[in-house]
XYZ file of C-alpha atoms in Angstrom:
247
model
C -176.855 -66.323 -159.857
C -173.329 -65.114 -159.117
C -172.719 -61.390 -159.507
C -169.475 -59.579 -160.157
C -168.109 -57.453 -157.324
C -169.620 -54.378 -158.957
C -172.760 -54.847 -161.057
C -172.595 -51.160 -161.937
C -169.314 -51.492 -163.798
C -171.676 -52.091 -166.717
C -173.751 -49.013 -165.900
C -171.377 -46.428 -164.407
C -173.686 -43.524 -165.250
C -176.167 -44.540 -162.539
C -173.468 -44.458 -159.889
C -171.815 -41.290 -161.143
C -175.141 -39.500 -160.837
C -175.862 -40.916 -157.377
C -172.377 -40.070 -156.124
C -172.595 -36.505 -157.373
C -176.034 -35.811 -155.945
C -175.561 -37.651 -152.634
C -172.307 -35.846 -151.911
C -170.953 -39.269 -150.929
C -167.582 -38.011 -149.776
C -167.100 -41.050 -147.527
C -166.678 -43.158 -150.681
C -163.253 -42.690 -152.219
C -164.430 -43.516 -155.726
C -167.454 -44.301 -157.848
C -166.241 -47.917 -157.731
C -166.650 -47.974 -153.952
C -170.195 -46.682 -154.221
C -170.958 -49.103 -157.041
C -169.849 -52.019 -154.858
C -172.052 -50.693 -152.055
C -175.073 -50.501 -154.344
C -174.336 -53.970 -155.704
C -174.130 -55.491 -152.234
C -177.304 -53.739 -151.092
C -179.215 -54.929 -154.139
C -177.993 -58.509 -153.778
C -179.604 -58.527 -150.332
C -182.628 -56.225 -150.535
C -183.527 -57.083 -154.139
C -182.250 -60.652 -154.271
C -182.926 -62.090 -157.753
C -184.733 -65.142 -156.415
C -187.090 -62.904 -154.415
C -187.974 -60.239 -156.978
C -188.405 -62.269 -160.144
C -191.858 -61.599 -161.549
C -192.739 -58.907 -158.999
C -194.265 -55.450 -159.481
C -191.956 -53.150 -157.478
C -192.583 -49.590 -156.290
C -189.387 -47.700 -155.387
C -190.118 -44.600 -153.296
C -187.330 -42.061 -153.602
C -185.788 -43.758 -156.638
C -183.024 -41.144 -157.113
C -180.705 -42.116 -159.992
C -182.689 -45.256 -160.884
C -179.749 -47.498 -159.972
C -181.879 -49.963 -158.037
C -184.396 -49.943 -160.860
C -181.678 -51.030 -163.282
C -180.829 -53.929 -160.968
C -184.462 -54.964 -160.564
C -185.143 -54.889 -164.309
C -181.947 -56.794 -165.073
C -182.928 -59.511 -162.612
C -186.410 -60.239 -163.824
C -188.940 -58.101 -161.993
C -192.252 -57.822 -163.822
C -192.324 -54.040 -163.516
C -190.495 -51.274 -161.677
C -191.950 -47.865 -160.834
C -189.748 -45.136 -159.404
C -191.211 -42.153 -157.541
C -188.961 -39.109 -157.279
C -189.286 -35.341 -156.840
C -185.865 -34.082 -157.895
C -185.838 -32.661 -161.438
C -182.300 -33.820 -162.256
C -182.908 -37.334 -160.963
C -186.148 -37.540 -162.951
C -184.665 -36.546 -166.293
C -181.382 -38.430 -165.860
C -182.905 -41.696 -164.627
C -185.446 -41.674 -167.449
C -182.667 -41.147 -169.992
C -180.495 -43.911 -168.535
C -183.295 -46.457 -168.231
C -184.502 -45.668 -171.754
C -180.987 -46.288 -173.012
C -180.402 -49.579 -171.196
C -183.930 -51.016 -170.829
C -186.036 -49.700 -173.727
C -188.189 -52.836 -173.918
C -188.802 -53.341 -170.197
C -191.828 -52.347 -168.131
C -190.700 -49.368 -166.083
C -191.712 -45.798 -165.315
C -190.273 -42.862 -163.376
C -192.937 -40.561 -161.986
C -192.360 -37.112 -160.548
C -194.531 -37.022 -157.465
C -194.414 -36.807 -153.699
C -193.977 -40.388 -152.499
C -196.591 -40.461 -149.747
C -199.328 -38.721 -151.716
C -198.646 -40.986 -154.702
C -199.118 -44.121 -152.610
C -202.259 -42.769 -150.966
C -203.833 -41.589 -154.218
C -203.020 -44.654 -156.310
C -205.698 -47.302 -156.747
C -203.249 -50.129 -157.449
C -201.183 -52.513 -155.339
C -197.572 -53.678 -155.636
C -195.873 -56.924 -154.729
C -193.099 -54.959 -153.021
C -192.670 -51.364 -151.874
C -189.127 -50.193 -151.184
C -188.667 -46.986 -149.186
C -184.944 -46.337 -148.775
C -183.769 -43.122 -147.161
C -187.117 -41.365 -147.358
C -189.311 -41.995 -144.298
C -187.615 -39.265 -142.260
C -188.850 -36.760 -144.843
C -192.361 -37.153 -143.386
C -193.266 -35.889 -139.901
C -196.054 -38.477 -139.528
C -194.128 -41.752 -139.686
C -197.174 -43.805 -138.696
C -199.135 -42.474 -141.657
C -196.236 -43.236 -144.003
C -195.931 -46.850 -142.840
C -199.689 -47.378 -142.730
C -200.092 -46.048 -146.276
C -197.387 -48.352 -147.615
C -198.660 -51.533 -145.991
C -202.167 -50.712 -147.259
C -200.848 -51.064 -150.813
C -198.455 -54.021 -150.507
C -197.975 -57.248 -148.579
C -194.206 -56.641 -148.475
C -192.707 -53.297 -147.465
C -188.986 -52.718 -146.932
C -188.010 -49.565 -145.050
C -184.399 -48.489 -144.884
C -183.556 -45.434 -142.821
C -180.685 -43.423 -141.415
C -180.061 -43.908 -137.727
C -178.336 -41.806 -135.058
C -174.742 -42.002 -133.999
C -173.690 -45.319 -132.467
C -173.346 -44.211 -128.824
C -177.042 -43.288 -128.701
C -178.018 -46.810 -129.688
C -175.999 -48.392 -126.895
C -178.644 -47.171 -124.452
C -181.646 -49.522 -124.678
C -184.016 -46.850 -123.384
C -182.985 -44.547 -126.221
C -183.097 -47.310 -128.802
C -186.733 -48.046 -127.987
C -187.909 -44.449 -128.276
C -190.109 -43.532 -131.200
C -187.679 -41.121 -132.810
C -184.347 -39.393 -132.547
C -183.359 -35.807 -133.222
C -181.670 -35.487 -136.602
C -179.686 -32.479 -135.478
C -178.551 -33.989 -132.172
C -177.705 -37.285 -133.832
C -175.850 -35.873 -136.839
C -174.783 -32.334 -135.949
C -172.153 -32.064 -138.681
C -174.808 -32.194 -141.410
C -177.662 -30.538 -139.552
C -177.735 -27.451 -141.808
C -178.032 -29.653 -144.898
C -181.050 -31.386 -143.419
C -182.672 -28.025 -142.823
C -182.039 -27.058 -146.430
C -183.568 -30.319 -147.643
C -186.669 -29.694 -145.557
C -186.359 -32.787 -143.350
C -188.172 -32.719 -140.002
C -186.163 -32.732 -136.802
C -187.010 -36.341 -135.922
C -186.330 -39.701 -137.550
C -188.163 -42.898 -136.588
C -186.208 -45.568 -134.755
C -186.086 -49.126 -136.050
C -188.027 -50.264 -132.984
C -190.756 -47.733 -133.740
C -191.109 -48.910 -137.367
C -191.332 -52.500 -136.167
C -193.962 -51.637 -133.552
C -196.153 -49.877 -136.110
C -195.904 -52.786 -138.540
C -196.763 -55.243 -135.788
C -199.723 -53.129 -134.685
C -201.224 -53.460 -138.171
C -200.776 -57.219 -138.273
C -197.589 -57.410 -140.316
C -194.728 -59.736 -139.468
C -191.482 -57.917 -138.732
C -188.358 -59.442 -140.258
C -184.754 -58.483 -139.529
C -183.052 -60.870 -141.945
C -182.233 -58.136 -144.457
C -180.873 -55.895 -141.714
C -178.643 -58.671 -140.372
C -177.294 -59.496 -143.823
C -176.608 -55.844 -144.576
C -174.764 -55.357 -141.289
C -172.641 -58.406 -141.972
C -171.918 -57.420 -145.550
C -171.678 -53.627 -145.178
C -170.570 -52.849 -141.612
C -169.205 -49.462 -142.629
C -172.605 -48.371 -143.858
C -175.116 -50.218 -141.691
C -173.546 -50.804 -138.288
C -174.052 -48.399 -135.406
C -171.659 -45.753 -136.614
C -172.047 -42.051 -137.322
C -173.837 -42.615 -140.607
C -175.349 -45.985 -139.908
C -178.673 -47.274 -141.210
C -181.252 -49.945 -140.474
C -183.493 -52.032 -142.704
C -186.865 -53.380 -141.540
C -188.929 -55.782 -143.648
C -192.682 -55.848 -143.009
C -194.625 -58.775 -144.483
C -198.276 -59.691 -144.348
C -198.635 -63.182 -142.850
C -199.334 -65.885 -145.412
C -202.855 -67.223 -145.476
C -203.179 -70.637 -143.846
C -205.727 -72.859 -145.552
Protein backbone atom coordinates (compact mmCIF):
# COMPACT_ATOMS: atom_id res chain seq x y z
CA UNK A 1 0.00 0.00 0.00
CA UNK A 2 1.51 3.33 -1.04
CA UNK A 3 1.04 6.21 1.38
CA UNK A 4 1.10 9.92 0.69
CA UNK A 5 4.04 11.87 2.09
CA UNK A 6 1.89 12.92 5.04
CA UNK A 7 -0.88 10.56 6.14
CA UNK A 8 -1.93 13.15 8.71
CA UNK A 9 -2.90 15.71 6.09
CA UNK A 10 -6.27 13.98 6.46
CA UNK A 11 -6.18 14.23 10.25
CA UNK A 12 -4.32 17.44 11.12
CA UNK A 13 -5.89 17.66 14.58
CA UNK A 14 -3.81 14.72 15.84
CA UNK A 15 -0.59 16.42 14.82
CA UNK A 16 -1.60 19.87 16.01
CA UNK A 17 -2.23 18.43 19.46
CA UNK A 18 1.03 16.46 19.51
CA UNK A 19 3.04 19.45 18.32
CA UNK A 20 1.55 21.73 20.94
CA UNK A 21 2.04 19.35 23.84
CA UNK A 22 5.48 18.04 22.81
CA UNK A 23 6.86 21.54 22.39
CA UNK A 24 8.37 20.26 19.14
CA UNK A 25 10.23 23.44 18.31
CA UNK A 26 12.72 21.54 16.13
CA UNK A 27 9.90 21.00 13.61
CA UNK A 28 9.23 24.13 11.59
CA UNK A 29 5.60 23.24 10.95
CA UNK A 30 2.85 20.77 11.73
CA UNK A 31 3.50 19.39 8.24
CA UNK A 32 7.05 18.47 9.21
CA UNK A 33 5.84 16.64 12.29
CA UNK A 34 3.08 14.95 10.31
CA UNK A 35 5.65 13.62 7.83
CA UNK A 36 7.73 12.36 10.76
CA UNK A 37 4.76 10.53 12.26
CA UNK A 38 3.85 9.10 8.86
CA UNK A 39 7.35 7.77 8.27
CA UNK A 40 7.57 6.30 11.77
CA UNK A 41 4.23 4.56 11.38
CA UNK A 42 5.10 3.16 7.95
CA UNK A 43 8.04 1.41 9.62
CA UNK A 44 6.95 0.60 13.17
CA UNK A 45 3.30 -0.08 12.32
CA UNK A 46 3.71 -1.35 8.77
CA UNK A 47 0.27 -2.25 7.35
CA UNK A 48 1.32 -5.75 6.36
CA UNK A 49 2.53 -6.43 9.92
CA UNK A 50 -0.34 -5.03 11.98
CA UNK A 51 -3.38 -6.16 10.03
CA UNK A 52 -5.63 -8.14 12.34
CA UNK A 53 -3.55 -7.49 15.47
CA UNK A 54 -4.61 -6.39 18.96
CA UNK A 55 -2.25 -3.48 19.75
CA UNK A 56 -1.48 -1.89 23.12
CA UNK A 57 0.06 1.60 22.83
CA UNK A 58 1.70 2.69 26.09
CA UNK A 59 1.93 6.46 26.31
CA UNK A 60 -0.52 7.02 23.45
CA UNK A 61 -0.47 10.84 23.70
CA UNK A 62 -2.62 12.42 20.97
CA UNK A 63 -3.77 9.06 19.56
CA UNK A 64 -2.02 9.74 16.24
CA UNK A 65 -0.52 6.27 16.02
CA UNK A 66 -3.87 4.80 16.98
CA UNK A 67 -5.47 6.54 14.01
CA UNK A 68 -2.84 5.00 11.73
CA UNK A 69 -3.28 1.52 13.20
CA UNK A 70 -7.07 1.62 12.91
CA UNK A 71 -6.90 2.96 9.36
CA UNK A 72 -4.59 0.12 8.35
CA UNK A 73 -6.57 -2.80 9.64
CA UNK A 74 -5.56 -3.64 13.19
CA UNK A 75 -8.16 -5.71 15.03
CA UNK A 76 -8.13 -3.41 18.05
CA UNK A 77 -6.07 -0.55 19.46
CA UNK A 78 -5.83 0.37 23.14
CA UNK A 79 -4.08 3.56 24.21
CA UNK A 80 -2.83 4.05 27.77
CA UNK A 81 -2.22 7.65 28.82
CA UNK A 82 -2.11 9.72 32.01
CA UNK A 83 -2.37 13.27 30.70
CA UNK A 84 -5.88 14.73 31.06
CA UNK A 85 -5.73 16.81 27.87
CA UNK A 86 -4.40 13.92 25.79
CA UNK A 87 -7.11 11.64 27.17
CA UNK A 88 -10.04 13.90 26.37
CA UNK A 89 -8.69 15.13 23.02
CA UNK A 90 -7.67 11.72 21.67
CA UNK A 91 -11.02 10.23 22.64
CA UNK A 92 -12.83 13.06 20.86
CA UNK A 93 -10.71 12.74 17.71
CA UNK A 94 -10.95 8.96 17.50
CA UNK A 95 -14.70 9.07 18.12
CA UNK A 96 -15.01 11.54 15.26
CA UNK A 97 -12.90 9.62 12.74
CA UNK A 98 -13.33 5.98 13.83
CA UNK A 99 -16.73 5.66 15.53
CA UNK A 100 -17.25 2.06 14.37
CA UNK A 101 -13.77 0.72 15.11
CA UNK A 102 -12.57 -1.27 18.12
CA UNK A 103 -10.51 1.17 20.15
CA UNK A 104 -10.24 2.54 23.67
CA UNK A 105 -8.20 5.20 25.47
CA UNK A 106 -7.66 4.42 29.13
CA UNK A 107 -6.34 6.83 31.74
CA UNK A 108 -3.90 4.77 33.75
CA UNK A 109 -0.24 4.42 34.61
CA UNK A 110 1.25 2.31 31.83
CA UNK A 111 3.28 -0.14 33.91
CA UNK A 112 0.59 -0.82 36.50
CA UNK A 113 -1.99 -1.28 33.73
CA UNK A 114 0.12 -3.94 32.02
CA UNK A 115 0.85 -5.72 35.30
CA UNK A 116 -2.76 -5.67 36.49
CA UNK A 117 -4.39 -6.68 33.21
CA UNK A 118 -5.30 -10.32 32.69
CA UNK A 119 -5.19 -10.15 28.89
CA UNK A 120 -2.49 -10.41 26.24
CA UNK A 121 -1.82 -8.36 23.10
CA UNK A 122 -0.32 -9.26 19.76
CA UNK A 123 1.89 -6.17 19.95
CA UNK A 124 2.88 -3.74 22.70
CA UNK A 125 4.34 -0.42 21.61
CA UNK A 126 6.18 1.66 24.21
CA UNK A 127 7.46 4.83 22.55
CA UNK A 128 9.10 7.52 24.66
CA UNK A 129 7.98 6.12 27.99
CA UNK A 130 10.44 3.59 29.45
CA UNK A 131 12.65 6.30 30.95
CA UNK A 132 9.69 7.34 33.10
CA UNK A 133 10.26 4.20 35.21
CA UNK A 134 13.33 3.79 37.44
CA UNK A 135 13.17 -0.02 37.20
CA UNK A 136 13.70 -0.61 33.48
CA UNK A 137 14.03 -4.37 33.94
CA UNK A 138 10.60 -4.57 35.54
CA UNK A 139 9.10 -2.50 32.73
CA UNK A 140 10.53 -4.73 29.99
CA UNK A 141 9.74 -7.93 31.87
CA UNK A 142 6.13 -6.86 32.42
CA UNK A 143 5.65 -6.06 28.74
CA UNK A 144 7.10 -9.29 27.38
CA UNK A 145 4.96 -11.24 29.87
CA UNK A 146 1.87 -9.92 28.08
CA UNK A 147 2.95 -10.02 24.42
CA UNK A 148 5.13 -12.00 22.03
CA UNK A 149 6.12 -8.77 20.25
CA UNK A 150 7.26 -5.66 22.13
CA UNK A 151 8.65 -2.55 20.44
CA UNK A 152 10.51 -0.10 22.67
CA UNK A 153 11.49 3.30 21.36
CA UNK A 154 13.50 5.56 23.63
CA UNK A 155 15.44 8.80 23.74
CA UNK A 156 19.19 8.41 23.74
CA UNK A 157 22.06 10.64 24.87
CA UNK A 158 23.98 13.09 22.77
CA UNK A 159 25.93 11.55 19.89
CA UNK A 160 29.47 11.96 21.28
CA UNK A 161 28.62 9.72 24.24
CA UNK A 162 27.65 6.90 21.91
CA UNK A 163 30.95 7.01 20.04
CA UNK A 164 32.58 5.40 23.08
CA UNK A 165 31.78 1.67 23.03
CA UNK A 166 32.28 1.37 26.78
CA UNK A 167 29.64 4.04 27.36
CA UNK A 168 27.29 2.59 24.77
CA UNK A 169 27.23 -0.75 26.56
CA UNK A 170 26.43 0.67 29.98
CA UNK A 171 23.01 0.03 31.42
CA UNK A 172 21.89 3.64 31.49
CA UNK A 173 22.86 7.23 30.86
CA UNK A 174 22.22 10.35 32.90
CA UNK A 175 19.35 12.35 31.44
CA UNK A 176 20.73 15.58 32.79
CA UNK A 177 24.30 14.99 31.62
CA UNK A 178 23.11 13.80 28.22
CA UNK A 179 20.57 16.55 27.58
CA UNK A 180 21.47 19.47 29.85
CA UNK A 181 19.46 22.05 27.92
CA UNK A 182 16.17 20.37 28.86
CA UNK A 183 17.16 18.97 32.24
CA UNK A 184 14.77 21.21 34.20
CA UNK A 185 11.85 20.06 32.05
CA UNK A 186 12.64 16.44 32.84
CA UNK A 187 12.61 17.25 36.53
CA UNK A 188 9.21 18.89 36.16
CA UNK A 189 7.87 15.85 34.31
CA UNK A 190 9.09 13.57 37.09
CA UNK A 191 11.49 11.52 34.97
CA UNK A 192 14.28 9.68 36.80
CA UNK A 193 17.87 10.71 36.23
CA UNK A 194 18.74 7.65 34.13
CA UNK A 195 17.55 6.28 30.80
CA UNK A 196 18.23 2.72 29.63
CA UNK A 197 20.66 2.24 26.77
CA UNK A 198 19.66 0.27 23.69
CA UNK A 199 22.22 -2.38 24.61
CA UNK A 200 20.66 -2.74 28.05
CA UNK A 201 17.14 -3.20 26.61
CA UNK A 202 18.47 -5.83 24.22
CA UNK A 203 20.30 -7.67 27.01
CA UNK A 204 17.17 -7.83 29.16
CA UNK A 205 15.07 -9.12 26.27
CA UNK A 206 17.68 -11.74 25.46
CA UNK A 207 17.88 -12.82 29.10
CA UNK A 208 14.16 -13.64 29.04
CA UNK A 209 14.41 -15.66 25.84
CA UNK A 210 13.23 -13.06 23.36
CA UNK A 211 14.90 -12.49 20.01
CA UNK A 212 16.30 -8.98 19.61
CA UNK A 213 15.69 -7.34 16.24
CA UNK A 214 17.22 -4.11 14.96
CA UNK A 215 15.45 -3.96 11.60
CA UNK A 216 13.05 -1.23 12.70
CA UNK A 217 15.90 0.80 14.17
CA UNK A 218 17.92 0.54 10.96
CA UNK A 219 14.97 1.56 8.80
CA UNK A 220 14.17 4.51 11.05
CA UNK A 221 17.78 5.72 10.99
CA UNK A 222 17.83 5.50 7.22
CA UNK A 223 14.49 7.22 6.81
CA UNK A 224 14.66 9.74 9.67
CA UNK A 225 18.33 10.54 10.33
CA UNK A 226 17.47 13.87 11.91
CA UNK A 227 15.38 12.17 14.55
CA UNK A 228 16.97 8.76 15.08
CA UNK A 229 20.69 9.07 14.38
CA UNK A 230 23.20 9.77 17.13
CA UNK A 231 22.45 13.45 17.48
CA UNK A 232 21.43 15.60 20.43
CA UNK A 233 17.85 14.38 20.40
CA UNK A 234 18.37 11.00 18.85
CA UNK A 235 16.38 7.86 19.60
CA UNK A 236 16.62 4.10 19.24
CA UNK A 237 14.05 1.41 18.53
CA UNK A 238 14.43 -2.18 19.76
CA UNK A 239 12.04 -4.95 18.72
CA UNK A 240 11.73 -7.93 21.06
CA UNK A 241 10.02 -11.04 19.67
CA UNK A 242 9.31 -14.41 21.19
CA UNK A 243 10.89 -17.12 19.02
CA UNK A 244 8.41 -18.97 16.83
CA UNK A 245 7.57 -22.48 17.91
CA UNK A 246 9.28 -25.14 15.80
CA UNK A 247 7.15 -28.22 15.28
